[in-house]
Amino acid sequence: MSLNREKYLAFVTLLEQLRSDATTTQILAPEIRQRVATLQQFFGQQIVPLADENWRVQSYQTEMSKQLRLLAIDVMFLQGARQASTVQTRLQTISDRLTTLIQYCDAILQPEAEGEK
């Protein structure tokens, strides 16, 4: 399971980097869009194929897939924003969605530390 764990940890690192950049730097919408596409690709190629019969993990993966699609939509809305206040609101929404994705990964990784119950 350590290989699976490494992939989830790598995914969390990508999520945290994007969240940090989106909230602390003047990152441009096209760059955010590109990085979200990279996240989606990583998720599809590295996370989805992880075979897990655990219904809980499958449920989290389904939710993560949905959140990634919504994140892409949030980025489209960010690109359409013209006023500074709207841009800030969109960036906050993106940050919140990234936080949710990180929490889902943490929830999947948690039982490994505690031992499967």
Coordinates of N, CA, C and O in Angstrom, one line a residue:
M1 N 0.8 -1.2 0.0 CA 0.0 0.0 0.0 C 0.9 1.3 0.0 O 0.4 2.3 -0.2
S2 N 2.2 1.1 0.2 CA 3.0 2.3 0.3 C 3.1 3.0 -1.1 O 3.2 4.2 -1.1
L3 N 3.0 2.3 -2.2 CA 3.1 2.9 -3.5 C 1.8 3.8 -3.6 O 1.9 4.9 -4.1
N4 N 0.7 3.3 -3.2 CA -0.6 4.0 -3.2 C -0.4 5.3 -2.4 O -0.8 6.4 -2.8
R5 N 0.1 5.1 -1.2 CA 0.3 6.2 -0.3 C 1.2 7.3 -0.9 O 0.9 8.5 -0.8
E6 N 2.3 6.8 -1.6 CA 3.2 7.8 -2.2 C 2.4 8.6 -3.3 O 2.7 9.8 -3.4
K7 N 1.6 8.0 -4.0 CA 0.8 8.7 -5.1 C -0.1 9.7 -4.5 O -0.3 10.8 -5.0
Y8 N -0.8 9.3 -3.4 CA -1.7 10.2 -2.8 C -0.9 11.4 -2.2 O -1.4 12.6 -2.3
L9 N 0.2 11.1 -1.6 CA 1.0 12.2 -1.0 C 1.5 13.1 -2.1 O 1.6 14.4 -1.9
A10 N 1.9 12.6 -3.3 CA 2.3 13.4 -4.4 C 1.2 14.3 -4.9 O 1.4 15.5 -5.2
F11 N 0.0 13.7 -4.9 CA -1.2 14.5 -5.3 C -1.5 15.6 -4.4 O -1.7 16.7 -4.8
V12 N -1.4 15.3 -3.1 CA -1.6 16.3 -2.0 C -0.6 17.5 -2.2 O -0.9 18.6 -2.1
T13 N 0.7 17.1 -2.5 CA 1.7 18.1 -2.7 C 1.4 19.1 -3.8 O 1.5 20.3 -3.7
L14 N 0.9 18.5 -5.0 CA 0.5 19.3 -6.1 C -0.7 20.2 -5.7 O -0.7 21.4 -6.1
L15 N -1.7 19.7 -5.0 CA -2.8 20.5 -4.5 C -2.4 21.6 -3.6 O -2.8 22.8 -3.8
E16 N -1.5 21.3 -2.7 CA -1.1 22.3 -1.7 C -0.2 23.4 -2.4 O -0.4 24.6 -2.1
Q17 N 0.6 23.0 -3.4 CA 1.4 24.0 -4.1 C 0.4 25.0 -4.9 O 0.6 26.2 -4.9
L18 N -0.6 24.4 -5.6 CA -1.5 25.3 -6.3 C -2.3 26.2 -5.4 O -2.4 27.4 -5.6
R19 N -2.7 25.6 -4.3 CA -3.5 26.4 -3.3 C -2.6 27.6 -2.8 O -3.1 28.7 -2.7
S20 N -1.4 27.3 -2.4 CA -0.5 28.3 -1.9 C -0.2 29.4 -3.0 O -0.3 30.6 -2.7
D21 N 0.0 29.0 -4.2 CA 0.3 29.9 -5.3 C -0.9 30.8 -5.6 O -0.8 32.0 -5.8
A22 N -2.1 30.2 -5.6 CA -3.3 30.9 -5.9 C -3.7 31.9 -4.8 O -4.3 32.9 -5.1
T23 N -3.3 31.7 -3.6 CA -3.7 32.6 -2.5 C -2.6 33.6 -2.2 O -2.9 34.6 -1.6
T24 N -1.3 33.3 -2.5 CA -0.2 34.2 -2.1 C 0.5 35.0 -3.2 O 1.2 35.9 -2.9
T25 N 0.3 34.5 -4.4 CA 1.0 35.2 -5.5 C 0.0 35.7 -6.5 O -1.2 35.3 -6.5
Q26 N 0.5 36.5 -7.4 CA -0.4 37.0 -8.5 C -0.3 36.0 -9.7 O 0.3 36.3 -10.7
I27 N -0.8 34.9 -9.5 CA -0.8 33.8 -10.5 C -1.9 34.2 -11.5 O -3.0 34.6 -11.1
L28 N -1.7 34.0 -12.8 CA -2.6 34.3 -13.8 C -3.6 33.1 -14.1 O -3.2 32.0 -14.0
A29 N -4.8 33.5 -14.5 CA -5.8 32.4 -14.7 C -5.3 31.4 -15.7 O -5.6 30.2 -15.5
P30 N -4.7 31.7 -16.8 CA -4.2 30.6 -17.8 C -3.3 29.7 -17.1 O -3.3 28.5 -17.4
E31 N -2.4 30.1 -16.2 CA -1.5 29.2 -15.5 C -2.3 28.3 -14.5 O -2.0 27.2 -14.4
I32 N -3.2 28.9 -13.9 CA -4.1 28.1 -13.0 C -4.8 27.0 -13.8 O -4.8 25.9 -13.4
R33 N -5.3 27.4 -14.9 CA -6.0 26.4 -15.8 C -5.1 25.3 -16.2 O -5.5 24.1 -16.1
Q34 N -3.9 25.6 -16.6 CA -2.9 24.6 -17.0 C -2.6 23.7 -15.8 O -2.5 22.5 -16.0
R35 N -2.4 24.3 -14.6 CA -2.1 23.4 -13.4 C -3.2 22.6 -13.0 O -3.1 21.4 -12.6
V36 N -4.5 23.1 -13.2 CA -5.6 22.2 -12.9 C -5.7 21.1 -13.9 O -6.0 19.9 -13.5
A37 N -5.4 21.4 -15.1 CA -5.4 20.3 -16.1 C -4.3 19.2 -15.8 O -4.5 18.0 -15.9
T38 N -3.2 19.7 -15.3 CA -2.1 18.8 -14.8 C -2.6 17.9 -13.6 O -2.4 16.7 -13.6
L39 N -3.4 18.6 -12.7 CA -3.9 17.8 -11.6 C -4.9 16.8 -12.0 O -4.9 15.6 -11.6
Q40 N -5.8 17.2 -13.0 CA -6.8 16.2 -13.5 C -6.1 15.0 -14.2 O -6.5 13.9 -14.1
Q41 N -5.0 15.3 -14.9 CA -4.3 14.3 -15.6 C -3.6 13.3 -14.6 O -3.6 12.1 -14.7
F42 N -3.0 13.9 -13.6 CA -2.3 13.1 -12.5 C -3.4 12.2 -11.9 O -3.1 11.0 -11.7
F43 N -4.5 12.8 -11.5 CA -5.6 12.1 -10.9 C -6.0 10.9 -11.7 O -6.1 9.8 -11.3
G44 N -6.2 11.2 -13.0 CA -6.7 10.2 -13.9 C -5.7 9.0 -14.2 O -6.1 7.9 -14.3
Q45 N -4.4 9.4 -14.2 CA -3.4 8.4 -14.5 C -2.8 7.7 -13.3 O -2.4 6.5 -13.4
Q46 N -2.7 8.4 -12.2 CA -2.1 7.9 -11.0 C -3.0 7.4 -9.9 O -2.7 6.4 -9.2
I47 N -4.1 8.1 -9.7 CA -5.0 7.9 -8.6 C -6.1 6.9 -8.9 O -6.4 5.9 -8.3
V48 N -6.8 7.2 -10.0 CA -8.0 6.4 -10.4 C -7.6 4.9 -10.6 O -8.3 4.0 -10.1
P49 N -6.4 4.6 -11.2 CA -6.1 3.2 -11.4 C -5.8 2.4 -10.1 O -5.7 1.2 -10.1
L50 N -5.6 3.1 -9.0 CA -5.3 2.4 -7.8 C -6.5 1.5 -7.4 O -7.5 2.0 -7.0
A51 N -6.3 0.2 -7.5 CA -7.3 -0.7 -7.2 C -7.5 -0.8 -5.7 O -6.6 -1.0 -5.0
D52 N -8.8 -0.5 -5.3 CA -9.1 -0.6 -3.9 C -10.5 -1.0 -3.8 O -11.4 -0.4 -4.3
E53 N -10.7 -2.1 -3.1 CA -12.0 -2.7 -2.9 C -12.8 -2.0 -1.8 O -14.0 -2.1 -1.6
N54 N -12.1 -1.1 -1.0 CA -12.7 -0.4 0.1 C -13.7 0.6 -0.5 O -13.3 1.5 -1.2
W55 N -15.0 0.4 -0.1 CA -16.0 1.3 -0.6 C -15.8 2.8 -0.2 O -16.1 3.7 -0.9
R56 N -15.2 2.9 1.0 CA -14.9 4.3 1.5 C -13.9 5.0 0.6 O -14.1 6.2 0.2
V57 N -12.9 4.3 0.2 CA -11.9 4.9 -0.7 C -12.5 5.2 -2.0 O -12.3 6.3 -2.6
Q58 N -13.3 4.3 -2.6 CA -13.9 4.5 -3.8 C -14.9 5.7 -3.8 O -14.9 6.5 -4.7
S59 N -15.5 5.9 -2.7 CA -16.4 7.0 -2.5 C -15.7 8.3 -2.5 O -16.1 9.3 -3.1
Y60 N -14.5 8.3 -1.8 CA -13.7 9.6 -1.8 C -13.2 9.9 -3.2 O -13.1 11.0 -3.6
Q61 N -12.8 8.8 -3.9 CA -12.2 9.0 -5.3 C -13.3 9.6 -6.2 O -13.1 10.5 -7.0
T62 N -14.6 9.2 -6.0 CA -15.7 9.7 -6.8 C -15.9 11.2 -6.5 O -16.0 12.0 -7.4
E63 N -15.8 11.5 -5.2 CA -16.0 12.9 -4.8 C -14.8 13.8 -5.3 O -15.0 14.9 -5.7
M64 N -13.6 13.2 -5.2 CA -12.5 14.0 -5.7 C -12.6 14.2 -7.2 O -12.3 15.3 -7.7
S65 N -13.1 13.3 -8.0 CA -13.3 13.5 -9.4 C -14.3 14.6 -9.6 O -14.0 15.5 -10.5
K66 N -15.3 14.6 -8.9 CA -16.3 15.7 -9.0 C -15.7 17.0 -8.6 O -16.0 18.0 -9.4
Q67 N -15.0 17.1 -7.6 CA -14.4 18.3 -7.1 C -13.4 18.9 -8.2 O -13.3 20.1 -8.4
L68 N -12.7 18.0 -8.8 CA -11.7 18.4 -9.9 C -12.5 19.0 -11.1 O -12.0 20.0 -11.7
R69 N -13.6 18.4 -11.4 CA -14.4 18.9 -12.5 C -14.9 20.3 -12.1 O -14.9 21.3 -12.9
L70 N -15.4 20.5 -10.9 CA -15.9 21.8 -10.4 C -14.8 22.8 -10.4 O -15.0 24.0 -10.7
L71 N -13.6 22.3 -10.0 CA -12.4 23.2 -10.0 C -12.1 23.8 -11.4 O -11.9 25.0 -11.5
A72 N -12.2 23.0 -12.4 CA -12.0 23.4 -13.7 C -13.1 24.5 -14.1 O -12.7 25.5 -14.8
I73 N -14.3 24.3 -13.7 CA -15.4 25.3 -13.9 C -15.1 26.6 -13.2 O -15.2 27.7 -13.7
D74 N -14.6 26.5 -11.9 CA -14.2 27.6 -11.1 C -13.2 28.5 -11.9 O -13.2 29.7 -11.9
V75 N -12.2 27.8 -12.5 CA -11.1 28.5 -13.2 C -11.7 29.2 -14.4 O -11.3 30.3 -14.7
M76 N -12.6 28.6 -15.1 CA -13.3 29.3 -16.2 C -14.0 30.5 -15.8 O -13.9 31.6 -16.4
F77 N -14.6 30.5 -14.6 CA -15.3 31.7 -14.1 C -14.2 32.7 -13.7 O -14.4 33.9 -13.9
L78 N -13.1 32.3 -13.2 CA -12.0 33.2 -12.8 C -11.5 33.9 -14.1 O -11.3 35.1 -14.0
Q79 N -11.4 33.2 -15.2 CA -10.9 33.8 -16.4 C -11.9 34.8 -16.9 O -11.5 35.8 -17.5
G80 N -13.2 34.7 -16.6 CA -14.2 35.6 -17.0 C -14.3 36.8 -16.1 O -15.0 37.8 -16.5
A81 N -13.7 36.8 -14.9 CA -13.8 37.8 -14.0 C -13.1 39.1 -14.4 O -12.0 39.0 -14.9
R82 N -13.8 40.2 -14.3 CA -13.2 41.5 -14.7 C -12.8 42.4 -13.6 O -11.9 43.2 -13.6
Q83 N -13.6 42.3 -12.5 CA -13.4 43.2 -11.4 C -12.5 42.5 -10.3 O -12.6 41.3 -10.1
A84 N -11.7 43.3 -9.6 CA -10.8 42.8 -8.7 C -11.5 42.0 -7.6 O -11.0 40.9 -7.1
S85 N -12.6 42.5 -7.1 CA -13.4 41.8 -6.1 C -13.9 40.5 -6.5 O -13.9 39.5 -5.8
T86 N -14.3 40.4 -7.8 CA -14.7 39.1 -8.3 C -13.6 38.1 -8.5 O -13.7 36.9 -8.2
V87 N -12.4 38.6 -8.9 CA -11.2 37.8 -9.0 C -10.9 37.2 -7.6 O -10.6 36.0 -7.5
Q88 N -10.9 38.0 -6.6 CA -10.6 37.6 -5.2 C -11.6 36.5 -4.8 O -11.3 35.5 -4.2
T89 N -12.9 36.7 -5.1 CA -13.9 35.7 -4.7 C -13.7 34.4 -5.4 O -13.8 33.3 -4.8
R90 N -13.4 34.5 -6.7 CA -13.1 33.3 -7.5 C -11.9 32.5 -6.9 O -11.8 31.3 -6.8
L91 N -10.8 33.3 -6.6 CA -9.6 32.7 -6.1 C -9.9 32.0 -4.7 O -9.3 30.9 -4.4
Q92 N -10.7 32.6 -3.9 CA -11.1 32.0 -2.6 C -11.9 30.7 -2.8 O -11.6 29.7 -2.1
T93 N -12.8 30.7 -3.8 CA -13.5 29.5 -4.1 C -12.6 28.4 -4.6 O -12.7 27.2 -4.2
I94 N -11.6 28.8 -5.4 CA -10.6 27.8 -5.9 C -9.8 27.2 -4.7 O -9.6 26.0 -4.6
S95 N -9.4 28.1 -3.8 CA -8.7 27.7 -2.6 C -9.5 26.8 -1.8 O -9.0 25.7 -1.3
D96 N -10.7 27.1 -1.6 CA -11.6 26.2 -0.8 C -11.8 24.9 -1.4 O -11.8 23.8 -0.7
R97 N -11.9 24.8 -2.7 CA -12.1 23.5 -3.4 C -10.8 22.7 -3.3 O -10.9 21.5 -3.1
L98 N -9.7 23.4 -3.4 CA -8.4 22.6 -3.2 C -8.2 22.1 -1.8 O -7.8 21.0 -1.6
T99 N -8.7 22.9 -0.8 CA -8.7 22.4 0.6 C -9.5 21.2 0.7 O -9.1 20.2 1.4
T100 N -10.7 21.2 0.1 CA -11.6 20.0 0.2 C -10.9 18.8 -0.4 O -10.9 17.7 0.2
L101 N -10.2 19.0 -1.6 CA -9.5 17.8 -2.2 C -8.4 17.3 -1.3 O -8.2 16.1 -1.1
I102 N -7.7 18.2 -0.6 CA -6.6 17.8 0.3 C -7.2 17.0 1.5 O -6.7 16.0 1.9
Q103 N -8.4 17.5 2.0 CA -9.0 16.8 3.1 C -9.4 15.4 2.7 O -9.3 14.5 3.5
Y104 N -9.9 15.2 1.5 CA -10.3 13.9 1.0 C -9.1 13.0 0.9 O -9.2 11.8 1.3
C105 N -8.0 13.5 0.4 CA -6.7 12.7 0.4 C -6.3 12.3 1.8 O -5.9 11.2 2.1
D106 N -6.4 13.3 2.7 CA -6.0 13.0 4.1 C -6.9 12.0 4.7 O -6.4 11.1 5.4
A107 N -8.2 12.0 4.4 CA -9.1 11.0 4.9 C -8.8 9.6 4.4 O -8.9 8.6 5.1
I108 N -8.3 9.5 3.1 CA -8.0 8.2 2.6 C -6.7 7.7 3.2 O -6.5 6.5 3.5
L109 N -5.7 8.6 3.5 CA -4.5 8.2 4.0 C -4.6 7.9 5.5 O -3.8 7.2 6.1
Q110 N -5.5 8.5 6.2 CA -5.6 8.4 7.7 C -5.7 7.0 8.2 O -4.9 6.6 9.1
P111 N -6.5 6.1 7.6 CA -6.6 4.7 8.2 C -5.3 4.0 8.2 O -5.1 3.1 9.0
E112 N -4.4 4.3 7.2 CA -3.2 3.6 7.2 C -2.3 3.9 8.4 O -1.7 3.0 8.9
A113 N -2.4 5.1 8.9 CA -1.7 5.4 10.1 C -2.3 4.8 11.4 O -1.6 4.4 12.3
E114 N -3.6 4.7 11.4 CA -4.3 4.2 12.5 C -4.5 2.7 12.5 O -4.8 2.0 13.4
G115 N -4.3 2.1 11.3 CA -4.6 0.7 11.1 C -6.1 0.6 10.7 O -6.9 1.3 11.2
E116 N -6.4 -0.2 9.6 CA -7.7 -0.4 9.1 C -8.7 -0.9 10.2 O -8.4 -1.8 10.9
K117 N -9.8 -0.2 10.3 CA -10.8 -0.6 11.3 C -11.9 -1.4 10.7 O -12.3 -1.2 9.6

